Short mmCIF file of C-alpha atoms and ligand atoms in Angstrom, two decimals:
data_model
loop_
_atom_site.label_atom_id
_atom_site.label_comp_id
_atom_site.label_asym_id
_atom_site.label_seq_id
_atom_site.Cartn_x
_atom_site.Cartn_y
_atom_site.Cartn_z
CA MET A 1265 10.51 23.37 9.95
CA LYS A 1266 10.17 19.57 10.12
CA MET A 1267 7.26 18.29 12.15
CA ASP A 1268 8.57 15.74 14.65
CA GLN A 1269 7.18 12.20 14.87
CA LYS A 1270 5.48 12.78 18.18
CA ALA A 1271 3.49 15.73 16.85
CA THR A 1272 2.45 13.66 13.83
CA ALA A 1273 1.30 10.85 16.13
CA THR A 1274 -0.76 13.24 18.22
CA LEU A 1275 -2.36 14.69 15.09
CA LEU A 1276 -3.28 11.19 13.91
CA GLU A 1277 -4.77 10.39 17.31
CA LEU A 1278 -6.87 13.54 17.17
CA ALA A 1279 -8.04 12.77 13.64
CA ALA A 1280 -8.95 9.22 14.69
CA LYS A 1281 -10.92 10.40 17.74
CA CYS A 1282 -12.73 12.97 15.63
CA LEU A 1283 -13.66 10.33 13.06
CA LEU A 1284 -14.93 7.97 15.77
CA SER A 1285 -17.29 10.55 17.23
CA ASN A 1286 -19.66 9.49 14.48
CA GLU A 1287 -19.53 5.67 14.15
CA PRO A 1288 -21.57 5.30 10.92
CA SER A 1289 -19.42 7.83 9.11
CA ALA A 1290 -16.26 6.22 10.51
CA ILE A 1291 -17.40 2.86 9.11
CA HIS A 1292 -18.24 4.50 5.80
CA ALA A 1293 -14.83 6.16 5.69
CA LEU A 1294 -13.06 2.78 5.98
CA GLU A 1295 -13.59 2.18 2.24
CA GLU A 1296 -11.47 5.19 1.36
CA LEU A 1297 -9.14 5.19 4.36
CA PRO A 1298 -5.41 5.36 3.49
CA ARG A 1299 -3.50 2.29 4.69
CA ASP A 1300 -1.35 4.33 7.08
CA LEU A 1301 -4.37 5.50 9.04
CA PHE A 1302 -5.66 2.02 9.90
CA VAL A 1303 -3.35 1.46 12.87
CA PRO A 1304 -4.04 4.79 14.66
CA LEU A 1305 -7.78 4.43 13.99
CA PHE A 1306 -7.74 0.84 15.29
CA ILE A 1307 -5.99 1.91 18.51
CA ALA A 1308 -8.48 4.72 19.10
CA ALA A 1309 -11.45 2.44 18.33
CA PHE A 1310 -10.11 -0.25 20.68
CA LEU A 1311 -9.46 2.12 23.58
CA GLY A 1312 -12.82 3.84 23.03
CA ARG A 1313 -14.62 0.45 22.82
CA HIS A 1314 -16.24 1.16 19.47
CA MET A 1315 -17.34 -2.45 18.81
CA LYS A 1316 -19.05 -1.87 15.47
CA VAL A 1317 -16.10 0.03 14.05
CA LEU A 1318 -13.69 -2.67 15.31
CA LYS A 1319 -15.70 -5.40 13.62
CA GLU A 1320 -15.74 -3.51 10.30
CA MET A 1321 -12.03 -2.68 10.59
CA VAL A 1322 -11.15 -6.36 11.00
CA LYS A 1323 -13.20 -7.10 7.85
CA VAL A 1324 -11.19 -4.71 5.68
CA TRP A 1325 -7.85 -4.76 7.54
CA PRO A 1326 -5.21 -4.11 4.86
CA PHE A 1327 -2.30 -5.91 6.57
CA HIS A 1328 -1.35 -9.57 6.99
CA CYS A 1329 -1.70 -9.54 10.79
CA LEU A 1330 -3.46 -7.65 13.57
CA HIS A 1331 -2.31 -7.83 17.20
CA ILE A 1332 -3.92 -6.32 20.29
CA GLY A 1333 -0.33 -6.33 21.57
CA THR A 1334 0.30 -3.57 24.04
CA LEU A 1335 -3.29 -2.33 24.20
CA ASN A 1336 -4.48 -2.91 27.72
CA THR A 1337 -8.08 -3.81 28.27
CA GLU A 1338 -7.54 -3.91 32.06
CA GLU A 1339 -10.24 -6.52 32.63
CA THR A 1340 -10.86 -9.04 29.89
CA CYS A 1341 -13.52 -7.50 27.74
CA TYR A 1342 -15.16 -10.36 25.87
CA GLU A 1343 -17.43 -7.97 23.93
CA ILE A 1344 -14.44 -6.41 22.19
CA LEU A 1345 -12.88 -9.79 21.42
CA GLU A 1346 -16.16 -11.17 20.08
CA ALA A 1347 -16.73 -8.12 17.87
CA MET A 1348 -13.27 -8.59 16.35
CA ILE A 1349 -13.69 -12.34 15.85
CA ASP A 1350 -17.05 -11.61 14.24
CA GLY A 1351 -15.28 -9.42 11.71
CA LEU A 1352 -12.77 -12.12 10.82
CA GLN A 1353 -13.48 -13.31 7.30
CA ILE A 1354 -12.35 -16.43 5.56
CA LEU A 1355 -11.71 -15.30 2.00
CA PRO A 1356 -11.45 -17.09 -1.32
CA ALA A 1357 -7.83 -17.70 -2.28
CA GLN A 1358 -7.96 -15.56 -5.45
CA ASN A 1359 -8.67 -12.48 -3.38
CA SER A 1360 -5.27 -12.34 -1.75
CA SER A 1361 -2.98 -11.22 -4.54
CA THR A 1362 -4.18 -7.70 -5.31
CA TRP A 1363 -5.76 -5.09 -3.07
CA GLY A 1364 -8.47 -5.40 -0.44
CA PRO A 1365 -8.67 -7.25 2.88
CA LYS A 1366 -5.54 -9.16 3.70
CA LEU A 1367 -5.95 -10.21 7.31
CA ARG A 1368 -4.71 -13.73 7.92
CA ILE A 1369 -3.58 -13.62 11.56
CA LEU A 1370 -5.81 -12.10 14.23
CA ASP A 1371 -3.99 -12.05 17.57
CA LEU A 1372 -6.18 -11.30 20.59
CA ARG A 1373 -3.47 -11.81 23.22
CA GLN A 1374 -2.06 -8.99 25.24
CA ASP A 1375 1.64 -8.92 24.60
CA PRO A 1376 3.84 -6.02 25.71
CA ASP A 1377 6.42 -6.78 22.99
CA CYS A 1378 4.07 -6.83 20.05
CA GLU A 1379 3.26 -4.06 17.52
CA THR A 1380 -0.26 -3.73 16.06
CA THR A 1381 0.99 -5.22 12.81
CA CYS A 1382 4.27 -6.76 11.61
CA SER A 1383 3.54 -6.13 7.94
CA GLU A 1384 5.94 -3.25 7.51
CA VAL A 1385 8.98 -5.38 8.34
CA THR A 1386 9.16 -6.79 4.86
CA THR A 1387 7.62 -5.39 1.74
CA THR A 1388 7.82 -8.48 -0.42
CA LEU A 1389 6.42 -11.41 1.57
CA PRO A 1390 3.67 -11.02 4.18
CA PHE A 1391 5.26 -11.95 7.47
CA CYS A 1392 4.21 -12.18 11.09
CA PHE A 1393 6.49 -12.80 14.08
CA GLN A 1394 3.67 -14.54 15.91
CA SER A 1395 2.44 -16.97 13.28
CA CYS A 1396 2.03 -20.58 14.38
CA VAL A 1397 4.93 -22.89 13.62
CA TYR A 1398 3.66 -26.08 15.25
CA SER A 1399 0.14 -27.04 14.22
CA GLN A 1400 -0.69 -29.02 11.08
CA GLN A 1401 -3.59 -26.53 10.76
CA SER A 1402 -1.27 -23.50 10.73
CA ILE A 1403 -0.98 -21.25 7.66
CA LEU A 1404 2.64 -22.31 7.32
CA LYS A 1405 1.91 -26.05 7.23
CA ILE A 1406 -1.24 -25.72 5.07
CA GLU A 1407 0.59 -23.60 2.50
CA GLU A 1408 3.53 -26.01 2.51
CA ALA A 1409 1.11 -28.85 1.82
CA GLN A 1410 -0.67 -26.82 -0.90
CA GLN A 1411 2.64 -26.06 -2.57
CA ASN A 1412 3.56 -29.73 -2.62
CA VAL A 1413 0.17 -30.54 -4.14
CA SER A 1414 0.49 -27.81 -6.79
CA CYS A 1415 4.00 -29.05 -7.71
CA LEU A 1416 2.53 -32.48 -8.23
CA LYS A 1417 -0.25 -30.98 -10.34
CA ILE A 1418 2.21 -29.12 -12.57
CA ILE A 1419 3.98 -32.42 -13.11
CA ASN A 1420 0.65 -33.99 -13.95
CA SER A 1421 -0.34 -30.99 -16.17
CA GLU A 1422 -3.50 -30.22 -14.26
CA SER A 1423 -4.53 -26.60 -13.90
CA GLU A 1424 -7.46 -26.33 -11.46
CA PRO A 1425 -7.01 -23.91 -8.48
CA HIS A 1426 -5.40 -25.68 -5.51
CA SER A 1427 -7.59 -24.36 -2.71
CA ALA A 1428 -10.79 -22.39 -2.43
CA TRP A 1429 -10.04 -20.59 0.85
CA GLU A 1430 -7.12 -18.80 2.44
CA PRO A 1431 -6.18 -20.37 5.80
CA VAL A 1432 -6.52 -17.99 8.75
CA GLU A 1433 -5.15 -18.06 12.30
CA LEU A 1434 -6.86 -16.79 15.44
CA LEU A 1435 -4.43 -16.43 18.34
CA VAL A 1436 -5.86 -16.38 21.87
CA ASP A 1437 -5.05 -16.84 25.52
CA LEU A 1438 -7.81 -18.76 27.27
CA PHE A 1439 -8.92 -18.90 30.87
CA ILE A 1440 -11.24 -21.82 31.41
CA SER A 1441 -13.48 -21.39 34.43
CA ASP A 1442 -17.15 -21.80 35.19
CA THR A 1443 -18.26 -18.16 35.05
CA LEU A 1444 -21.16 -17.65 32.68
CA ARG A 1445 -19.41 -15.03 30.55
CA THR A 1446 -16.34 -17.23 30.10
CA LYS A 1447 -18.54 -20.15 29.03
CA GLN A 1448 -20.36 -17.93 26.51
CA PHE A 1449 -17.07 -16.78 25.03
CA ILE A 1450 -15.76 -20.35 24.76
CA SER A 1451 -18.89 -21.57 22.97
CA PHE A 1452 -18.70 -18.53 20.67
CA LEU A 1453 -15.16 -19.61 19.78
CA GLN A 1454 -16.24 -23.22 19.29
CA SER A 1455 -18.97 -22.28 16.82
CA LYS A 1456 -16.56 -20.05 14.88
CA VAL A 1457 -14.11 -22.95 14.60
CA GLU A 1458 -16.85 -25.38 13.56
CA GLN A 1459 -18.17 -23.02 10.87
CA ASN A 1460 -14.70 -22.70 9.38
CA PHE A 1461 -13.36 -26.15 10.03
CA GLY A 1462 -10.13 -26.83 8.17
CA THR A 1463 -9.53 -23.17 7.29
CA LEU A 1464 -9.51 -21.37 10.64
CA HIS A 1465 -6.78 -22.45 13.06
CA LEU A 1466 -7.68 -21.55 16.64
CA CYS A 1467 -4.17 -21.20 18.07
CA CYS A 1468 -4.22 -21.07 21.86
CA ARG A 1469 -0.88 -19.95 23.30
CA GLY A 1470 -1.70 -19.31 26.95
CA LEU A 1471 -4.03 -21.64 28.84
CA LYS A 1472 -5.19 -21.17 32.40
CA ILE A 1473 -7.45 -23.81 33.87
CA ASP A 1474 -9.41 -23.47 37.06
CA THR A 1475 -9.46 -27.24 37.38
CA ILE A 1476 -12.15 -27.71 40.00
CA SER A 1477 -14.94 -26.16 37.98
CA ALA A 1478 -13.79 -26.05 34.39
CA ASP A 1479 -15.66 -27.67 31.53
CA LYS A 1480 -12.72 -28.86 29.46
CA SER A 1481 -14.64 -29.68 26.28
CA ILE A 1482 -12.99 -26.69 24.53
CA LEU A 1483 -9.70 -28.56 24.67
CA GLN A 1484 -10.80 -30.90 21.88
CA PHE A 1485 -10.96 -27.87 19.54
CA LEU A 1486 -7.40 -26.90 20.34
CA ASP A 1487 -4.11 -28.19 19.11
CA LEU A 1488 -2.43 -28.53 22.50
CA GLY A 1489 0.99 -28.50 20.81
CA CYS A 1490 0.55 -24.73 20.20
CA ILE A 1491 0.31 -23.87 23.90
CA ASP A 1492 3.36 -22.13 25.33
CA HIS A 1493 2.04 -21.08 28.77
CA LEU A 1494 0.07 -23.40 31.05
CA GLU A 1495 -1.34 -22.50 34.45
CA MET A 1496 -3.25 -25.09 36.49
CA ASP A 1497 -4.73 -24.84 39.91
CA GLN A 1498 -5.73 -27.69 42.26
CA ALA A 1499 -5.29 -30.35 39.61
CA ASP A 1500 -4.33 -33.91 40.31
CA LEU A 1501 -0.73 -34.62 39.25
CA SER A 1502 -1.84 -37.45 36.92
CA GLU A 1503 -4.22 -35.05 35.12
CA ILE A 1504 -1.41 -32.50 34.73
CA THR A 1505 0.84 -35.23 33.32
CA SER A 1506 -1.77 -36.16 30.71
CA PHE A 1507 -1.71 -32.52 29.51
CA LEU A 1508 2.09 -32.28 29.49
CA ALA A 1509 2.27 -35.29 27.20
CA GLN A 1510 0.47 -33.20 24.54
CA MET A 1511 1.84 -29.74 25.33
CA ILE A 1512 5.41 -30.47 24.36
CA HIS A 1513 6.28 -26.90 23.36
CA LEU A 1514 5.57 -25.32 26.74
CA ASN A 1515 7.69 -22.34 27.60
CA SER A 1516 6.16 -21.67 30.98
CA LEU A 1517 4.51 -24.07 33.44
CA SER A 1518 2.81 -22.89 36.58
CA LEU A 1519 1.12 -25.28 39.00
CA SER A 1520 -0.46 -24.52 42.34
CA ASP A 1521 -2.15 -26.38 45.18
CA ILE A 1522 -1.57 -29.89 43.87
CA PRO A 1523 -3.06 -32.38 46.35
CA PHE A 1524 -0.28 -33.90 48.43
CA LYS A 1525 -1.49 -37.48 47.97
CA SER A 1526 -1.20 -37.23 44.17
CA CYS A 1527 2.49 -36.21 44.35
CA LYS A 1528 3.85 -39.63 45.22
CA GLY A 1529 4.99 -42.91 43.72
CA ILE A 1530 4.27 -43.75 40.11
CA ASN A 1531 2.29 -40.50 39.66
CA PHE A 1532 5.33 -38.43 40.52
CA ARG A 1533 7.70 -40.55 38.43
CA THR A 1534 5.47 -40.28 35.34
CA PHE A 1535 5.19 -36.53 35.87
CA LEU A 1536 9.01 -36.31 35.93
CA ILE A 1537 9.29 -38.26 32.67
CA TRP A 1538 6.98 -35.84 30.81
CA LEU A 1539 8.41 -32.79 32.51
CA GLY A 1540 11.80 -33.86 31.18
CA LYS A 1541 10.48 -33.78 27.62
CA LEU A 1542 9.66 -30.05 27.78
CA LYS A 1543 12.83 -28.88 26.09
CA ASN A 1544 11.57 -25.27 25.56
CA LEU A 1545 10.71 -24.74 29.21
CA GLN A 1546 12.13 -21.49 30.61
CA GLU A 1547 9.78 -20.71 33.48
CA PHE A 1548 8.80 -23.23 36.11
CA SER A 1549 6.59 -22.31 39.00
CA LEU A 1550 5.16 -24.42 41.82
CA PHE A 1551 3.05 -22.77 44.47
CA SER A 1552 2.00 -24.66 47.56
CA VAL A 1553 3.16 -28.08 46.36
CA CYS A 1554 4.92 -30.28 48.91
CA LEU A 1555 8.44 -30.86 47.56
CA LYS A 1556 10.35 -31.55 50.75
CA ASN A 1557 13.60 -33.40 49.90
CA GLN A 1558 12.39 -33.99 46.33
CA LEU A 1559 13.69 -30.90 44.51
CA HIS A 1560 16.78 -32.73 43.18
CA LYS A 1561 14.49 -35.03 41.18
CA LEU A 1562 12.87 -32.06 39.44
CA LEU A 1563 16.18 -30.31 38.80
CA ARG A 1564 17.54 -33.44 37.14
CA VAL A 1565 14.86 -33.31 34.44
CA LEU A 1566 14.34 -29.55 34.04
CA PRO A 1567 16.32 -27.86 31.23
CA PRO A 1568 19.69 -26.50 32.44
CA GLU A 1569 18.94 -23.13 30.79
CA LEU A 1570 15.81 -22.56 32.88
CA ASP A 1571 15.70 -18.85 33.74
CA THR A 1572 12.76 -18.64 36.13
CA LEU A 1573 12.16 -20.81 39.19
CA TYR A 1574 9.34 -19.99 41.61
CA LEU A 1575 8.90 -22.34 44.57
CA PRO A 1576 6.95 -20.52 47.29
CA TYR A 1577 5.21 -22.61 49.97
CA CYS A 1578 6.88 -25.83 48.82
CA GLY A 1579 8.19 -26.99 52.19
CA LEU A 1580 11.79 -26.81 50.95
CA SER A 1581 14.51 -28.16 53.22
CA ASN A 1582 18.22 -27.45 53.44
CA ARG A 1583 18.77 -30.58 51.40
CA ASP A 1584 16.67 -29.01 48.63
CA ILE A 1585 18.66 -25.78 48.72
CA THR A 1586 21.90 -27.80 48.58
CA ALA A 1587 20.54 -29.64 45.51
CA LEU A 1588 19.64 -26.32 43.89
CA SER A 1589 23.10 -24.88 44.58
CA GLN A 1590 24.70 -27.94 42.90
CA SER A 1591 22.32 -28.00 39.92
CA SER A 1592 23.18 -26.95 36.38
CA GLN A 1593 20.27 -24.46 36.55
CA ALA A 1594 21.94 -22.48 39.36
CA THR A 1595 24.31 -20.65 37.03
CA HIS A 1596 21.50 -19.61 34.65
CA LEU A 1597 18.63 -18.50 36.87
CA MET A 1598 17.46 -14.93 36.48
CA LEU A 1599 14.29 -15.00 38.60
CA LEU A 1600 14.23 -16.97 41.83
CA ASN A 1601 11.47 -17.06 44.41
CA LEU A 1602 11.98 -19.16 47.54
CA SER A 1603 9.48 -17.29 49.73
CA ASP A 1604 7.53 -19.00 52.51
CA ASN A 1605 10.02 -21.80 52.98
CA GLN A 1606 11.89 -22.23 56.26
CA ILE A 1607 15.25 -22.61 54.57
CA PHE A 1608 17.21 -20.75 57.26
CA SER A 1609 15.93 -22.61 60.29
CA GLU A 1610 19.08 -24.75 60.67
CA VAL A 1611 22.03 -23.57 58.57
CA TYR A 1612 22.52 -20.87 55.96
CA GLU A 1613 25.59 -22.24 54.12
CA PRO A 1614 23.64 -24.02 51.36
CA PHE A 1615 21.85 -20.77 50.52
CA GLN A 1616 25.11 -18.83 50.67
CA ILE A 1617 26.64 -21.22 48.10
CA LEU A 1618 23.51 -20.99 45.96
CA LEU A 1619 23.64 -17.19 45.98
CA GLU A 1620 27.29 -17.21 44.84
CA LYS A 1621 26.33 -19.54 41.96
CA VAL A 1622 23.40 -17.40 40.74
CA SER A 1623 25.14 -14.07 41.32
CA GLY A 1624 26.20 -13.75 37.66
CA THR A 1625 22.64 -13.94 36.26
CA LEU A 1626 20.13 -13.15 39.00
CA LYS A 1627 17.73 -10.24 38.36
CA LEU A 1628 14.99 -10.97 40.88
CA LEU A 1629 15.24 -12.62 44.28
CA GLU A 1630 12.30 -13.20 46.63
CA LEU A 1631 12.82 -14.49 50.17
CA ASN A 1632 9.69 -13.28 51.92
CA ASN A 1633 8.73 -14.99 55.15
CA CYS A 1634 11.70 -17.37 55.34
CA LEU A 1635 12.55 -16.83 59.03
CA MET A 1636 15.68 -14.98 58.00
CA THR A 1637 17.43 -13.37 60.97
CA ASP A 1638 20.13 -10.70 61.31
CA SER A 1639 22.89 -13.30 61.57
CA VAL A 1640 21.72 -15.11 58.43
CA LEU A 1641 21.40 -11.88 56.47
CA SER A 1642 24.85 -10.64 57.49
CA ALA A 1643 26.34 -14.01 56.53
CA VAL A 1644 24.81 -13.98 53.04
CA LEU A 1645 25.38 -10.26 52.49
CA PRO A 1646 28.78 -10.65 50.72
CA ALA A 1647 27.24 -13.10 48.23
CA LEU A 1648 24.24 -10.79 47.78
CA SER A 1649 26.57 -7.89 47.04
CA HIS A 1650 28.00 -9.89 44.12
CA CYS A 1651 24.61 -10.07 42.37
CA SER A 1652 25.47 -7.19 40.07
CA HIS A 1653 22.44 -7.69 37.76
CA LEU A 1654 19.91 -7.75 40.59
CA ARG A 1655 16.94 -5.44 39.92
CA VAL A 1656 14.42 -6.52 42.54
CA PHE A 1657 15.12 -7.93 45.99
CA SER A 1658 12.17 -8.80 48.20
CA PHE A 1659 12.56 -10.13 51.74
CA ALA A 1660 9.45 -8.91 53.56
CA SER A 1661 8.15 -10.58 56.74
CA ASN A 1662 11.50 -11.63 58.17
CA PRO A 1663 12.67 -10.80 61.73
CA ILE A 1664 15.31 -8.17 60.92
CA SER A 1665 16.56 -5.34 63.17
CA MET A 1666 17.03 -1.71 62.19
CA PRO A 1667 20.89 -1.78 62.45
CA MET A 1668 20.90 -4.78 60.08
CA LEU A 1669 18.58 -2.99 57.67
CA THR A 1670 20.82 0.09 57.51
CA SER A 1671 23.93 -2.07 57.07
CA LEU A 1672 22.18 -3.89 54.21
CA LEU A 1673 21.25 -0.60 52.55
CA GLN A 1674 24.87 0.54 52.66
CA HIS A 1675 25.97 -2.68 50.96
CA LEU A 1676 23.24 -2.67 48.33
CA THR A 1677 23.73 0.91 47.13
CA SER A 1678 26.70 -0.31 45.09
CA LEU A 1679 24.39 -2.53 42.99
CA MET A 1680 23.57 -0.01 40.28
CA GLU A 1681 20.90 -2.14 38.56
CA LEU A 1682 18.98 -2.71 41.80
CA LYS A 1683 15.89 -0.49 41.63
CA HIS A 1684 13.40 -1.98 44.07
CA VAL A 1685 13.90 -3.46 47.54
CA ILE A 1686 10.90 -4.76 49.47
CA TYR A 1687 12.08 -4.90 53.07
CA PRO A 1688 10.55 -6.23 56.30
CA VAL A 1689 9.21 -3.81 58.89
CA PRO A 1690 12.06 -3.97 61.47
CA ILE A 1691 11.25 -5.87 64.65
CA HIS A 1692 11.41 -2.84 66.96
CA CYS A 1693 8.27 -1.48 65.24
CA TYR A 1694 6.24 -4.41 66.63
CA GLU A 1695 5.29 -5.13 70.20
CA HIS A 1696 6.40 -8.73 69.61
CA TRP A 1697 8.91 -9.87 66.99
CA ASP A 1698 6.59 -12.55 65.63
CA PHE A 1699 4.54 -9.92 63.71
CA GLN A 1700 1.48 -10.78 65.78
CA GLY A 1701 1.79 -7.68 67.95
CA ARG A 1702 0.55 -4.22 67.12
CA LEU A 1703 2.53 -2.23 64.57
CA ASP A 1704 3.73 1.17 65.78
CA GLN A 1705 3.08 3.45 62.79
CA GLN A 1706 5.19 6.26 64.26
CA LYS A 1707 8.26 4.03 64.51
CA LEU A 1708 7.70 2.76 60.98
CA ALA A 1709 7.50 6.34 59.67
CA GLU A 1710 10.85 7.07 61.35
CA VAL A 1711 12.39 3.99 59.70
CA GLN A 1712 11.13 5.11 56.29
CA ALA A 1713 12.45 8.64 56.81
CA GLN A 1714 15.87 7.35 57.89
CA LEU A 1715 16.19 5.05 54.87
CA LYS A 1716 15.20 7.89 52.58
CA VAL A 1717 17.94 10.13 53.95
CA MET A 1718 20.49 7.32 53.57
CA LEU A 1719 19.48 6.75 49.93
CA LYS A 1720 19.82 10.45 49.24
CA THR A 1721 23.26 10.59 50.86
CA ALA A 1722 24.34 7.59 48.75
CA GLN A 1723 22.91 9.31 45.65
CA ARG A 1724 20.66 6.33 45.04
CA GLU A 1725 17.25 7.99 45.05
CA ASP A 1726 16.51 5.95 41.90
CA MET A 1727 16.27 2.92 44.20
CA LYS A 1728 12.83 2.37 45.72
CA TRP A 1729 12.61 0.87 49.23
CA THR A 1730 9.12 -0.19 50.24
CA THR A 1731 7.52 -2.55 52.76
CA SER A 1732 5.06 -3.92 50.19
CA PRO A 1733 5.37 -4.80 46.49
CA GLN A 1734 3.52 -1.68 45.19
ZN1 LIG B 3228 2.22 -10.00 13.13
ZN1 LIG B 3229 -1.13 -22.95 16.44
#
C-alpha cells in the first residue's frame, strides 16, 4: 500500500523533533543530512526556537534561497532573526559550482505565499521568486556586471578569476522605532552590512517608521528603491515626499495622522507630483488625514488600476464621494474602506453611483460609523446586491433598526461569495440611538438568535454575522 503524502510529512516532522531533542547531535548530523530533510528540520527548529541549530543550518543550507515565509513567529523574535543572520556566510566564488553550502538569498520576511525554498522549481539554474530586481547591489545586477567584465577579459585574453566573493541578499521588513530591542537589531544589521560591504545586499521590502521617535540613520544603509511597502505615522507631508522621491517602486503606501498644517499649498502639490510617479502602487491608505474636498486631486495622480483604497477618518464630503464615483479607479477597486466619514449626512446618491461602479470588482467594503440610516441603507441595497464578488461587508456603529437588518440579510444571502458581515447592534438594543446609552445584552442575544435562524433557513450558515471584526 502506498504511503500518502500527509503520513510522510508527519513522519518527517516526528524525525525532525526527535533529532532536535539533542541540539549538539542535531548540529553534528547536519554534515550527513540528506538534502530533502533540511526543510522539515528547519521548520521544526524555527518553531521550537532552536537558535544554535538554526544558525548552523543557515551555514550549510544546500539550496539557493531560504524563506521564513509562512512560519509565524507571532511577535517579532529578534533572537531568531539574529541567529539566522549570524549563520549567513559570504563564500568565495569558486565554492558555488559543486556541492556544499549554496545559500545566496536569506529572506526573513513573513510572507503567506512563500515556500521555504524555491530551488525545486528549476533543476538547472538556481532561481528565487523573491530575488531583488531593482538594486545595483542585487545578485542579478552584480552578476550581470561580472559577466560583462568577463566577456571583456576573454576578448583581452586575460584569465584571472572575476570576483572573489559570491554576492548575497538579505531580505527583511523593518520597523524603525525607539525601543531598545529594535535599536539593537538595527545596529546588528548595520554591522553585518559594513563587514560585508559590496557583497551583502540588505534588501528592505517593507518599512514601517514610527516617525516621532525613530532614529533614521539605518536608511543610509538601505537602497530605498527596493522598498515595496511603506507605513508612516505622524510624519510631516514634506518628509513623506522626500521618501517617495526615492521609493519609486512602492506597491503599498500607508500614511496616518499627518499634521493638518503640512497638507496644504506647495507641500501638498509636491506630494501629488511624487505620488503620481508611483506606477506600481496598488494599495493606498490614509488614516486620519484631512482630505475634505481634495480627494479628486489624489485620484487624478493615483494609478487607475489601484485595487485597495482605505480612507477612514479623512473628513470626506459628498463632493469627494462624487469624485471617487467618477474616477478611473472606481471600476477596479477590490478593497474599499470609507469608515468614520459622514458621507451620508446630506445625500446618498453619490455613494449609490459609486457602489454600482465598483460592484464588478469589490471584495471588501467597510462603512463603519458613517451615520448610515435605514433610509440610506435601503436606497443603496440594490447596488449592494450587485456586488457579486463581495466577501466582507462591515458597517458597524450605524443607526440601523432590526427590520432593516433582517431585510438586508434577506438581500445579501444571494451573494454566494459573501462570508463575513459585521453589522451594527440595532438601535432598539440601546437606551438611546446615539450608542451612548446602556446596551441591553438580552435584546442583543435575541437579535443574534434571530439572525442565526434566518441564515439557517436561507441555507447560508457559511456566512458569519458578527457585531465585531473577530
Ligand atoms: Zn526563493
Ligand atoms: Zn534589493
